[in-house]
Tab-separated table of N, CA and C in Angstrom:
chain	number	residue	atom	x	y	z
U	1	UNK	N	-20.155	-1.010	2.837
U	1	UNK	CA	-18.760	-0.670	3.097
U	1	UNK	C	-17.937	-1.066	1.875
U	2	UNK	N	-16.902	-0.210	1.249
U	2	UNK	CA	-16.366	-0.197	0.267
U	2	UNK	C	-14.807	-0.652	0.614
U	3	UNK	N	-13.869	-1.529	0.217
U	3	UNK	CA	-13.133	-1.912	0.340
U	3	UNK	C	-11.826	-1.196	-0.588
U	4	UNK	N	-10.741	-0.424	-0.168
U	4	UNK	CA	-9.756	-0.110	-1.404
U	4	UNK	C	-8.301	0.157	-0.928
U	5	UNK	N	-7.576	-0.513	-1.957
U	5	UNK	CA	-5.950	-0.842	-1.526
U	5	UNK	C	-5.501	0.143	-2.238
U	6	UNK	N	-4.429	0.614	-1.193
U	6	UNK	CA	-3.074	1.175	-2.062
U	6	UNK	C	-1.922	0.768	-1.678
U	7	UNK	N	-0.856	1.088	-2.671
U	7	UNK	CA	-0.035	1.067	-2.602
U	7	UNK	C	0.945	1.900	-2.421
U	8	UNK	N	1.911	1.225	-0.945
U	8	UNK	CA	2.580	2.790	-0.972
U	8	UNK	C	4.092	2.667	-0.748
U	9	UNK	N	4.661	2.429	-2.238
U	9	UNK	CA	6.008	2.460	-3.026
U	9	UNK	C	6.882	3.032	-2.527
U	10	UNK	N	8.113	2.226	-1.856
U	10	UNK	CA	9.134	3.005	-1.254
U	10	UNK	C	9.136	3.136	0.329
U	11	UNK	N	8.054	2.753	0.927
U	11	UNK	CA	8.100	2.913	2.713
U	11	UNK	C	9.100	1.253	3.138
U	12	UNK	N	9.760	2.452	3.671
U	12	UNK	CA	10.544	1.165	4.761
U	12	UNK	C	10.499	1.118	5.985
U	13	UNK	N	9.717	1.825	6.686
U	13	UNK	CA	10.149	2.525	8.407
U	13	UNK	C	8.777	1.725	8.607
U	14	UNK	N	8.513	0.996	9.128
U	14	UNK	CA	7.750	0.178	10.001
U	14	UNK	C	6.977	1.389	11.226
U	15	UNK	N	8.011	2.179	11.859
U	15	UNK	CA	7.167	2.792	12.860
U	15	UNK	C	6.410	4.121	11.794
U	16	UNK	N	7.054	4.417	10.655
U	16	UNK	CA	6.168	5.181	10.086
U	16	UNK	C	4.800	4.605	9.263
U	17	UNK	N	5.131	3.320	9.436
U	17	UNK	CA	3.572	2.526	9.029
U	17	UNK	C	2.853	2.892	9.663
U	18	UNK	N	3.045	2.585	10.980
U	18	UNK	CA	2.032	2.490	12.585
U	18	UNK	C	1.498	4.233	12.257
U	19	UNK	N	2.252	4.821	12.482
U	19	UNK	CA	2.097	6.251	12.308
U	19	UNK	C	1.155	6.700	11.394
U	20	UNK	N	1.100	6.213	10.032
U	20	UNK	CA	0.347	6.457	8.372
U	20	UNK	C	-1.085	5.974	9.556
U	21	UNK	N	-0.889	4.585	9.809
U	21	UNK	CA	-2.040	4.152	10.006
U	21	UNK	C	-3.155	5.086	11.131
U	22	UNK	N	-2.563	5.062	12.358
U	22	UNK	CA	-3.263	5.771	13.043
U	22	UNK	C	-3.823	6.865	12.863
U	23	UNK	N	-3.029	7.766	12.362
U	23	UNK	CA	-3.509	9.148	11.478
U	23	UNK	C	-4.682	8.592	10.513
U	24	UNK	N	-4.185	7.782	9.503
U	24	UNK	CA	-6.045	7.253	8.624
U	24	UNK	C	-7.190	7.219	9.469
U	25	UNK	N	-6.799	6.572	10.412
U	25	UNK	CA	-8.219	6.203	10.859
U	25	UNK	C	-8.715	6.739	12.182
U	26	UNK	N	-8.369	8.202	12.065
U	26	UNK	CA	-8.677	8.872	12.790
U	26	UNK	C	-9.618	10.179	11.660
U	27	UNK	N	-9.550	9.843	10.318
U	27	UNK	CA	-10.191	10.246	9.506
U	27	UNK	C	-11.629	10.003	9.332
U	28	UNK	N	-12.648	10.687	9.580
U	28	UNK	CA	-14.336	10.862	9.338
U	28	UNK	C	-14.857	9.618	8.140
U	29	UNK	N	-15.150	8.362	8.972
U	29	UNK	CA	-15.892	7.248	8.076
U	29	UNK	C	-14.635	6.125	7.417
U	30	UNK	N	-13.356	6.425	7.911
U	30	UNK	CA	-12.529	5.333	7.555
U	30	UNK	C	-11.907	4.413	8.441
U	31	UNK	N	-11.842	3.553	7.807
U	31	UNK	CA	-10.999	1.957	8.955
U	31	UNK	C	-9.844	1.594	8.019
U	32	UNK	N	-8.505	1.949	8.683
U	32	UNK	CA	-7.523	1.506	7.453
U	32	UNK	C	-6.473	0.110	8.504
U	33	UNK	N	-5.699	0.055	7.656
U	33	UNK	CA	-5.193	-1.424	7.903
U	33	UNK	C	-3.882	-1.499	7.434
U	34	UNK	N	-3.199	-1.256	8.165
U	34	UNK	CA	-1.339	-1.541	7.327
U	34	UNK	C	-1.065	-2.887	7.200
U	35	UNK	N	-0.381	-3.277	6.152
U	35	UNK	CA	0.640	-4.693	5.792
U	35	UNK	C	1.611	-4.058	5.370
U	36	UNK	N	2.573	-3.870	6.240
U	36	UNK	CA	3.750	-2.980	6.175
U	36	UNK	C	4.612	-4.460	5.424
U	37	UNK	N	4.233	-5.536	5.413
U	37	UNK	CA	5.501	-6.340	4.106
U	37	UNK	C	4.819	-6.042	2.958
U	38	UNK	N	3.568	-6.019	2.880
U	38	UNK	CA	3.524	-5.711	1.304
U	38	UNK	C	3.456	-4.248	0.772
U	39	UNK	N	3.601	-3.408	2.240
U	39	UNK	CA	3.027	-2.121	1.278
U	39	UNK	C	1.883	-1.855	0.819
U	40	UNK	N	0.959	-2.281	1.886
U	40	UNK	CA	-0.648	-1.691	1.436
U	40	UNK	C	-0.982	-1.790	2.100
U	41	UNK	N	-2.249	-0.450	2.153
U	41	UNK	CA	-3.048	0.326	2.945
U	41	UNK	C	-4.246	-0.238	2.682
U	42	UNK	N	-5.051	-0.820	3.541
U	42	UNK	CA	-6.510	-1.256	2.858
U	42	UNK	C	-7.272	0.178	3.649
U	43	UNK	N	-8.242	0.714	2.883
U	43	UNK	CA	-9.443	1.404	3.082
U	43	UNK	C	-10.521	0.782	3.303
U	44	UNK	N	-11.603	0.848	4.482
U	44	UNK	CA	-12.529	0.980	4.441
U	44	UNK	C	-13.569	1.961	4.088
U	45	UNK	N	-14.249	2.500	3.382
U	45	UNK	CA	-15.270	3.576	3.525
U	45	UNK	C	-16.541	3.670	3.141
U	46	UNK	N	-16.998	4.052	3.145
U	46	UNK	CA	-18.989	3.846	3.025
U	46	UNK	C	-18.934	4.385	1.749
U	47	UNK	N	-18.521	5.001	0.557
U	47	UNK	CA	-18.693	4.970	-0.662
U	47	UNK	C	-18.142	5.444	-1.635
U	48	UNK	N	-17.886	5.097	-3.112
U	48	UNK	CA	-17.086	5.627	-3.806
U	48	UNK	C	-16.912	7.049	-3.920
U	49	UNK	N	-17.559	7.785	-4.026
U	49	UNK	CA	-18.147	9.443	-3.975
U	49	UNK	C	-16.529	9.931	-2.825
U	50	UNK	N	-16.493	9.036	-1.919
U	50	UNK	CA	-15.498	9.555	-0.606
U	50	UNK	C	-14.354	9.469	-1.204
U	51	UNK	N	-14.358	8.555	-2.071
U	51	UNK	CA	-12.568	8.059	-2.350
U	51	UNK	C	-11.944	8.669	-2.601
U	52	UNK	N	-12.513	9.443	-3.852
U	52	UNK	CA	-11.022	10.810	-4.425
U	52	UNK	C	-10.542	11.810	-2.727
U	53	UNK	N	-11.396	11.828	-2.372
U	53	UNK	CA	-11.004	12.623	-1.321
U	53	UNK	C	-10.210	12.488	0.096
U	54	UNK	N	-10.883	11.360	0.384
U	54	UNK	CA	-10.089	10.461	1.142
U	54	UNK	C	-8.635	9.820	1.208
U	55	UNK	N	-8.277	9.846	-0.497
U	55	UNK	CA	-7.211	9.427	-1.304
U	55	UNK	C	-6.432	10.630	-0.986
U	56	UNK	N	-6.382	11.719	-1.078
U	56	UNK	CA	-5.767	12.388	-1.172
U	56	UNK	C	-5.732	12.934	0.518
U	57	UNK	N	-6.043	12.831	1.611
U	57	UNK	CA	-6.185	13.237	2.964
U	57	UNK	C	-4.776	12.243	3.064
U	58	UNK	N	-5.013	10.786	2.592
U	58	UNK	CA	-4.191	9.724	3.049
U	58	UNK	C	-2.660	10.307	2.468
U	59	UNK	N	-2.837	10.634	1.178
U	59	UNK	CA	-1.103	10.982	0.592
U	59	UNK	C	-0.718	12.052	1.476
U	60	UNK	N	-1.614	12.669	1.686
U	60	UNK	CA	-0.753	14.338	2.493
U	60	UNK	C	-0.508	13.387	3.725
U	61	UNK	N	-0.916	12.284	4.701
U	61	UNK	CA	-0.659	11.972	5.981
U	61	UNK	C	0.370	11.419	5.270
U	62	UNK	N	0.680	10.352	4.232
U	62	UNK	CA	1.778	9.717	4.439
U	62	UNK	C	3.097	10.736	4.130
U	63	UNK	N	3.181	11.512	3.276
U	63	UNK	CA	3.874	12.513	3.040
U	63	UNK	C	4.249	13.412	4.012
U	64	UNK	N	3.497	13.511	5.069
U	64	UNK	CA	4.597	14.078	6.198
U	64	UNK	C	5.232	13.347	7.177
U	65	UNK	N	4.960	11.707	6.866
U	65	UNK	CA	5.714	10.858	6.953
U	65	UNK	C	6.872	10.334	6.630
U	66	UNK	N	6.728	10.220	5.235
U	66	UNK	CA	7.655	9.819	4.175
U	66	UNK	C	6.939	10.330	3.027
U	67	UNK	N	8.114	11.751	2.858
U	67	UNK	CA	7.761	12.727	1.618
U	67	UNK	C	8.184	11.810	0.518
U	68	UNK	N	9.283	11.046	0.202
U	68	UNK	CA	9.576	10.207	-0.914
U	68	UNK	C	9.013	8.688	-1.702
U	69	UNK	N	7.631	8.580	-0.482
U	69	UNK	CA	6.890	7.078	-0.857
U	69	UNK	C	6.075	7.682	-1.648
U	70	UNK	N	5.478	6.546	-3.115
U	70	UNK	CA	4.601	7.075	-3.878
U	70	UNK	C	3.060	6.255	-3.235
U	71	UNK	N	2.306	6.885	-3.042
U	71	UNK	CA	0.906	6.731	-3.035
U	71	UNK	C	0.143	6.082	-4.299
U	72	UNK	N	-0.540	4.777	-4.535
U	72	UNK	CA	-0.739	4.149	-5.598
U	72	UNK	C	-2.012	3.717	-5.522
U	73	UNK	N	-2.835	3.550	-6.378
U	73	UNK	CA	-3.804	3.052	-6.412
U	73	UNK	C	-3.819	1.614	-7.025
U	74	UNK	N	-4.241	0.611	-6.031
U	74	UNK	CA	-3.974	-0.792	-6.273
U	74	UNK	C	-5.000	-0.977	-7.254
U	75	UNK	N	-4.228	-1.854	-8.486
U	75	UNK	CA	-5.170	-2.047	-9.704
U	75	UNK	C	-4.770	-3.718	-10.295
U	76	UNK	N	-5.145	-4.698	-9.749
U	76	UNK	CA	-4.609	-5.530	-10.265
U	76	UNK	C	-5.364	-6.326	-11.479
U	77	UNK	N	-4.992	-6.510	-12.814
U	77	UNK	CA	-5.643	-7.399	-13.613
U	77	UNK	C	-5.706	-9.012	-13.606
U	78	UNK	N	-6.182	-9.436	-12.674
U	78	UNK	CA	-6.141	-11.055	-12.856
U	78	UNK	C	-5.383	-11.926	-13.982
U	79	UNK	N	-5.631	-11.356	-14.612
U	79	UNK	CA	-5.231	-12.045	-15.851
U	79	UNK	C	-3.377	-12.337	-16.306
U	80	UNK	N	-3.226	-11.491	-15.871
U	80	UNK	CA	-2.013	-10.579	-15.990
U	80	UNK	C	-1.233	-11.095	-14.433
U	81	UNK	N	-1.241	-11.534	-13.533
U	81	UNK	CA	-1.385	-11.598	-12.334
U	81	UNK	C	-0.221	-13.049	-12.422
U	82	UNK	N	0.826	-13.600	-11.738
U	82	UNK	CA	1.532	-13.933	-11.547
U	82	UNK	C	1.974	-14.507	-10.314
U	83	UNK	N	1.700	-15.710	-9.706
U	83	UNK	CA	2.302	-16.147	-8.303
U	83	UNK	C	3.578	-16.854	-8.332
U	84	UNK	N	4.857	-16.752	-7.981
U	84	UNK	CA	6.062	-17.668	-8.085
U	84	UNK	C	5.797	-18.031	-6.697
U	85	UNK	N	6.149	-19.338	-6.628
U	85	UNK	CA	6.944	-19.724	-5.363
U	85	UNK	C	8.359	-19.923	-4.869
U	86	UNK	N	8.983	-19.217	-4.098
U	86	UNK	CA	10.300	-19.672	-4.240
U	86	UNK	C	11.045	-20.654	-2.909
U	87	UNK	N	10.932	-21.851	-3.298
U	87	UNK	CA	10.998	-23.078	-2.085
U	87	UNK	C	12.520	-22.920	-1.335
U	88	UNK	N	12.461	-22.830	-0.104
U	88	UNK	CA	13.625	-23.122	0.130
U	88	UNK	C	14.142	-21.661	0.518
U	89	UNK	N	13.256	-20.272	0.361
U	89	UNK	CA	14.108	-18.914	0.575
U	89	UNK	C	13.739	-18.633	2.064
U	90	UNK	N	14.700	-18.619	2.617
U	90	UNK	CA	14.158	-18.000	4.227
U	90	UNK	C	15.033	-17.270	4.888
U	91	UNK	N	15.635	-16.331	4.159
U	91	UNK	CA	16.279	-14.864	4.322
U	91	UNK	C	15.563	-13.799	3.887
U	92	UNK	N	15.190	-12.943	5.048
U	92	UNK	CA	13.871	-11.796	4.896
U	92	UNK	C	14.613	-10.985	4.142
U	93	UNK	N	15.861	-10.661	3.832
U	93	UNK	CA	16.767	-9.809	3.881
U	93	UNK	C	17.083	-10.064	1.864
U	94	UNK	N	17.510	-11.310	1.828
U	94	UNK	CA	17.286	-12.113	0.528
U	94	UNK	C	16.173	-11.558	-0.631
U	95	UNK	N	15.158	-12.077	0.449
U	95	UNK	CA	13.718	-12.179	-0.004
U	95	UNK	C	13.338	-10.107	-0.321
U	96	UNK	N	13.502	-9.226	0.539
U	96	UNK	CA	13.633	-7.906	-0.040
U	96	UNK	C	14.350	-7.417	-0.986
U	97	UNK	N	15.623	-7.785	-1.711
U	97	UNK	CA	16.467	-7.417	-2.398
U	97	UNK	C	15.722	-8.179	-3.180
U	98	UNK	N	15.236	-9.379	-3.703
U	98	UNK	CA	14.349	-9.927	-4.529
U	98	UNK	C	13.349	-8.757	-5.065
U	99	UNK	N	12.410	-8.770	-4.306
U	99	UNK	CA	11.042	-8.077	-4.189
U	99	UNK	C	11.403	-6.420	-5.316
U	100	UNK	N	12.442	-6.214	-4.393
U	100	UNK	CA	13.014	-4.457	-5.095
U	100	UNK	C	13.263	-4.832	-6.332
U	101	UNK	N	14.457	-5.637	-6.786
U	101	UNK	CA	14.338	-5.908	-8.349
U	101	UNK	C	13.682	-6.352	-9.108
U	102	UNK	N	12.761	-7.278	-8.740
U	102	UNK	CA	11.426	-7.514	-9.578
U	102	UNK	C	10.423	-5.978	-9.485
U	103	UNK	N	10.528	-5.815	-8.593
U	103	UNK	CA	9.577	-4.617	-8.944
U	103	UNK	C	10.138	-3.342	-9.872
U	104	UNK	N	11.585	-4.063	-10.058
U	104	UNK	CA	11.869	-2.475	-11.268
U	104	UNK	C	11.900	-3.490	-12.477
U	105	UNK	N	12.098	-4.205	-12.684
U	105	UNK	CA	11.855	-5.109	-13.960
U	105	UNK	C	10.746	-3.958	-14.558
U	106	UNK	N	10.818	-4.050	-16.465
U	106	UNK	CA	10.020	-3.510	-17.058
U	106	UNK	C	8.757	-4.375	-17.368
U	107	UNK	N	7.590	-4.006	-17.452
U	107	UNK	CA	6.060	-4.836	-17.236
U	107	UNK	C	5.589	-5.033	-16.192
U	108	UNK	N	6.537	-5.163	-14.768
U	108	UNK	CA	6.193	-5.400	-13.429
U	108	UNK	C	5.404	-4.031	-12.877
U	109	UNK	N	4.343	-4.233	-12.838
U	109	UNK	CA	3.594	-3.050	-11.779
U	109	UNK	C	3.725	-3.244	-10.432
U	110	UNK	N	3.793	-4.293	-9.870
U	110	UNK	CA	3.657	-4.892	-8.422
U	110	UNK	C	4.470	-5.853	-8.342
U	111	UNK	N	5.011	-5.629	-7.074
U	111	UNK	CA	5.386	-7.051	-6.517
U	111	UNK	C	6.013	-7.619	-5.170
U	112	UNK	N	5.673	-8.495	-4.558
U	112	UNK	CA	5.945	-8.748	-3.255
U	112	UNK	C	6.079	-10.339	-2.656
């Protein structure tokens, strides 16, 4: 079993998570998994050969969901990779308006 994240840039509707999700995994050989705070889709599937294809079943479901979220392929370099802690934040609301501007910062690929 092959494990693979995406990312999917721009969803805010929680019930259109539930929605993305159920539709995946009603797809031939996949088990998917929403984390609607971070914005990723984990894939299960039995092998790389499936992925391009599978990848693209998933953008057309989320897209008649939410035509304006981008579909991403999670690529993270360790190296490159960055944890802050920020002590003391406990406004979800705070903490999203955070998240959005770091993620347009230039160099930032990800962030949550």
């Amino acid at each position: 079993m092959l494990k693979k994240e995406v990312i999917l840039e721009g969803l805010d509707c929680a019930n259109c998570a539930a929605k993305i999700e159920d539709e995946v995994n009603k797809l031939n050989g996949v088990k998917a998994y929403m984390n609607f705070m971070n914005k990723t889709l984990t894939l299960e599937i039995e092998s790389e050969q499936e992925y391009k294809n599978i990848l693209q079943q998933v953008k057309t479901i989320v897209h008649k969901h939410e035509p304006d979220v981008v579909v991403k392929e999670k690529s993270v370099n360790k190296s490159n990779k960055k944890v802050l802690i920020l002590e003391g934040l406990d406004c979800a609301n705070c903490a999203a308006k955070i998240e959005a501007q770091t993620s347009s910062l230039e160099g930032v690929e990800f962030a949550a």
